[in-house]
Short mmCIF file of C-alpha atoms in Angstrom, two decimals:
data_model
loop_
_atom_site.label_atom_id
_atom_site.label_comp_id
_atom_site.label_asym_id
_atom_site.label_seq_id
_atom_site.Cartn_x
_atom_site.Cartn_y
_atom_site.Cartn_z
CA UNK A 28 3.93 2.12 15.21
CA UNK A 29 4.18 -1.08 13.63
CA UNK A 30 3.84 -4.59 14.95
CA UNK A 31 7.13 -6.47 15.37
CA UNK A 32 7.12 -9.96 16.75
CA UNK A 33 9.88 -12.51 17.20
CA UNK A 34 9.83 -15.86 19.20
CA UNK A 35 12.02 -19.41 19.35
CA UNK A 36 9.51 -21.32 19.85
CA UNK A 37 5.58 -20.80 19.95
CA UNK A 38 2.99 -19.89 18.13
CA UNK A 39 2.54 -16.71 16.49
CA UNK A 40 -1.61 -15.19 16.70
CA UNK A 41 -2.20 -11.33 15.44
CA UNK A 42 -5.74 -10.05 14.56
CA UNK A 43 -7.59 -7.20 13.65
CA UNK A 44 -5.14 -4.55 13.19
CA UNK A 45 -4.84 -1.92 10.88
CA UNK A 46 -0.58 -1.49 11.70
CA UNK A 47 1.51 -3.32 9.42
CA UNK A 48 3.00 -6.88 10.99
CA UNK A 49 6.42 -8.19 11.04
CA UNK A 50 6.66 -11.57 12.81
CA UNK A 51 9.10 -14.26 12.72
CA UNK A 52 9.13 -17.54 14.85
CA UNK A 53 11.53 -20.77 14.40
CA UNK A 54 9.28 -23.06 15.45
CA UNK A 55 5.37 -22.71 15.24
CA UNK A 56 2.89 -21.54 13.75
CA UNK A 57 1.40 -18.21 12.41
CA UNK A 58 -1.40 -16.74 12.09
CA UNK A 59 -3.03 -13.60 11.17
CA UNK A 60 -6.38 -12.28 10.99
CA UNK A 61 -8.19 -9.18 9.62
CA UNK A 62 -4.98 -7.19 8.92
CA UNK A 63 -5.23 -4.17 6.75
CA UNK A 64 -1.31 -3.42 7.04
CA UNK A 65 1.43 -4.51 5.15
CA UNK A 66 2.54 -7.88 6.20
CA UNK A 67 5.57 -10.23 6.40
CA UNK A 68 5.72 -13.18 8.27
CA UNK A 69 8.68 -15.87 8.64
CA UNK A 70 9.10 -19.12 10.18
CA UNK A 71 11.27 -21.62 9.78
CA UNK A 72 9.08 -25.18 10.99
CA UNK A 73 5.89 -23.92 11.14
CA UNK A 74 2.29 -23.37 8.99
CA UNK A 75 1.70 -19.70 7.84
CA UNK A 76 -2.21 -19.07 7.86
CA UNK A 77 -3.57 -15.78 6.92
CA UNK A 78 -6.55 -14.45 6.21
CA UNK A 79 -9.11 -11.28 5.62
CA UNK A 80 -5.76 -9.20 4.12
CA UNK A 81 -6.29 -5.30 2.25
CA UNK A 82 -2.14 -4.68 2.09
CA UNK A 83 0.96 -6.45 0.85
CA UNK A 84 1.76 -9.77 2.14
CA UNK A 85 4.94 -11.39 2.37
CA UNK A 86 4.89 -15.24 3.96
CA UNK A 87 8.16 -17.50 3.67
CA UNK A 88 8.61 -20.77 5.49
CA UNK A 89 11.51 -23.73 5.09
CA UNK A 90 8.76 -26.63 6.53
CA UNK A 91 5.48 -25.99 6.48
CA UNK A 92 1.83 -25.12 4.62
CA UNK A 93 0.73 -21.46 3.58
CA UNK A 94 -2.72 -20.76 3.79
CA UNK A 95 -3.70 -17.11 2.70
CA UNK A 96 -7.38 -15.70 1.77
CA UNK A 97 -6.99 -12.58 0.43
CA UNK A 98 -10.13 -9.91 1.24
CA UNK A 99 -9.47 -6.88 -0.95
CA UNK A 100 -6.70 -6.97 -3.88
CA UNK A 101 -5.63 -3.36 -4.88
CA UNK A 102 -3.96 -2.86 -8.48
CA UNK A 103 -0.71 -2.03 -6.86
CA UNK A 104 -0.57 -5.11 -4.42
CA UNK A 105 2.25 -7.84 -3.94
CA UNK A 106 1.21 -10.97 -2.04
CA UNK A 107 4.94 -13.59 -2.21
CA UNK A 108 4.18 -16.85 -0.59
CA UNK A 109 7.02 -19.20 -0.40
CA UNK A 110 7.49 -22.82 0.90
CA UNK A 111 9.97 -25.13 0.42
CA UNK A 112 7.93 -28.16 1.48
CA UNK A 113 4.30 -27.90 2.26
CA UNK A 114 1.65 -26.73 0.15
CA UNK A 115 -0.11 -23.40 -0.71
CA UNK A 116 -3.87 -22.72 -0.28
CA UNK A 117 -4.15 -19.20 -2.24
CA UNK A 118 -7.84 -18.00 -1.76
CA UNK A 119 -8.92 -15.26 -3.92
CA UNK A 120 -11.89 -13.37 -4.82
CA UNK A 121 -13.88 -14.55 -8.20
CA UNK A 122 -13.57 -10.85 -9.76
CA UNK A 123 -9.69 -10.72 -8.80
CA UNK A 124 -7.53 -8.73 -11.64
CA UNK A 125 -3.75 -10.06 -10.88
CA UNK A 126 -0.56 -10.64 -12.65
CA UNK A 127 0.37 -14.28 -11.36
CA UNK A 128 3.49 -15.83 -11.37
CA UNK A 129 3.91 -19.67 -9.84
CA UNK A 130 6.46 -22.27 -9.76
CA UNK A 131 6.81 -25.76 -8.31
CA UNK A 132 9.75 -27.77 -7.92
CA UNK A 133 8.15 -30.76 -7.42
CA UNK A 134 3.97 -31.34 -7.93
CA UNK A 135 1.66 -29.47 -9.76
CA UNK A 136 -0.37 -26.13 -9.70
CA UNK A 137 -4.14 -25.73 -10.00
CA UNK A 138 -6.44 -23.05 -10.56
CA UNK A 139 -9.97 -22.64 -10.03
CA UNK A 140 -9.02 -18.95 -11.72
CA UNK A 141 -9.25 -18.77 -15.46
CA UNK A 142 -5.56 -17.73 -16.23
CA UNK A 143 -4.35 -16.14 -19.18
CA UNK A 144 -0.77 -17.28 -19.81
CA UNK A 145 2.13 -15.06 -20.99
CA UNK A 146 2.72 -16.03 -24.56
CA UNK A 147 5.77 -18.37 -25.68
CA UNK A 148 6.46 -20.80 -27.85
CA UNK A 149 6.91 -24.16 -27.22
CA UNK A 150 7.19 -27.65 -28.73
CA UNK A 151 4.15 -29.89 -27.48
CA UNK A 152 5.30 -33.14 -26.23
CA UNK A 153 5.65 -34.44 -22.57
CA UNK A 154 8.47 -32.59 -21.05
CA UNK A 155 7.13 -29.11 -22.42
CA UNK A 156 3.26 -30.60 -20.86
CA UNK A 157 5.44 -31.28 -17.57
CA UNK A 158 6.92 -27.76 -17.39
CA UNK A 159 3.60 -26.20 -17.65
CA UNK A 160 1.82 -27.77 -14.71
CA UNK A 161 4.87 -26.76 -12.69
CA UNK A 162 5.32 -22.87 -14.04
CA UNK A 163 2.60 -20.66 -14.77
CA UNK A 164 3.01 -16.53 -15.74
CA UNK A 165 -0.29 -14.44 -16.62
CA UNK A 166 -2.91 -12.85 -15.67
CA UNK A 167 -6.16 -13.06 -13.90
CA UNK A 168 -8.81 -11.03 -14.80
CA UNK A 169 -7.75 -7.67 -16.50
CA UNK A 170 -3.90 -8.22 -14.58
CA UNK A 171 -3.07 -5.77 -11.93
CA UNK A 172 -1.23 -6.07 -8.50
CA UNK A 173 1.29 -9.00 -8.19
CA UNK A 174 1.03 -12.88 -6.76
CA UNK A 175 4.24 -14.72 -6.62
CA UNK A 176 3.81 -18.22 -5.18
CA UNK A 177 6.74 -20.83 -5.43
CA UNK A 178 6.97 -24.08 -3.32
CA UNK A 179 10.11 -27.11 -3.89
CA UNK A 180 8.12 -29.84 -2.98
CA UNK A 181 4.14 -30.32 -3.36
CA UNK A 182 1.10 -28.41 -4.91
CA UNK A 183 0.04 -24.71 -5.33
CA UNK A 184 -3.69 -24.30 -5.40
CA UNK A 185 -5.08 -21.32 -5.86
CA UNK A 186 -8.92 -21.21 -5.18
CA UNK A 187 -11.92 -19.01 -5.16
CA UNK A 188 -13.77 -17.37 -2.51
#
């Protein structure tokens, strides 16, 4: 069977499993390590940290950092990490192949990735400049299983491992 975990308050710690992990706290933190399930994780005032992941992964949380280092990205994978005020830390191998899409209300989006943006047209001036250090669509590498990061308020990094 799956993993299903739900708490008030406390902290949240699952590793090395190969069962797919649901977990959901209000308050505290969550992490998981060395998980080759599916997994989707929820918490309302709380950091999300995950690491050593094979599967899909699913993180959402109102207040609070995501931190996710992905191990092994398969073409048909779907990592969503969502914050509406904290940043995300997305660590991904150099030889990733990934459509990305990533959006910031407010702050700014880096990439140590080379990304090849969807094409569009656009006028060059400083609200257009704006827009694109706040929403990104492309791919990495030769494009293949899906990253969807959006935050409100702060920065999306996405880094290499």
């Amino acid at each position: 069977g799956d993993i299903n975990v739900q708490t008030d308050n406390g902290a949240i710690d699952i590793s090395n499993t190969t069962k797919n992990v649901q977990a959901k706290t209000d308050n505290g933190k969550i992490t998981i390590k060395n998980a080759n399930g599916d997994i989707d994780v929820k918490t309302d005032n709380g950091i999300i940290d995950i690491s050593d992941t094979t599967k899909n992964v699913r993180a959402k949380t109102d207040n609070g950092a995501i931190k996710a280092a992905i191990k092994q990205f398969k073409n048909d994978a779907h990592y969503e990490l969502v914050t509406k005020n904290g940043k995300i830390l997305l660590f991904a191998p150099k030889d990733i192949n990934a459509n990305i899409v990533a959006h910031v209300k407010n702050g700014s989006i880096i990439s140590e990735h080379e990304i090849s943006l969807a094409e569009y047209t656009m006028e060059i001036n400083k609200k257009t400049l704006d827009q694109l250090r706040k929403n990104i669509q492309g791919t990495i590498g030769d494009g293949g299983g899906k990253i969807l990061l959006k935050r409100g308020n702060g920065i999306i990094k996405i880094l290499q491992t």
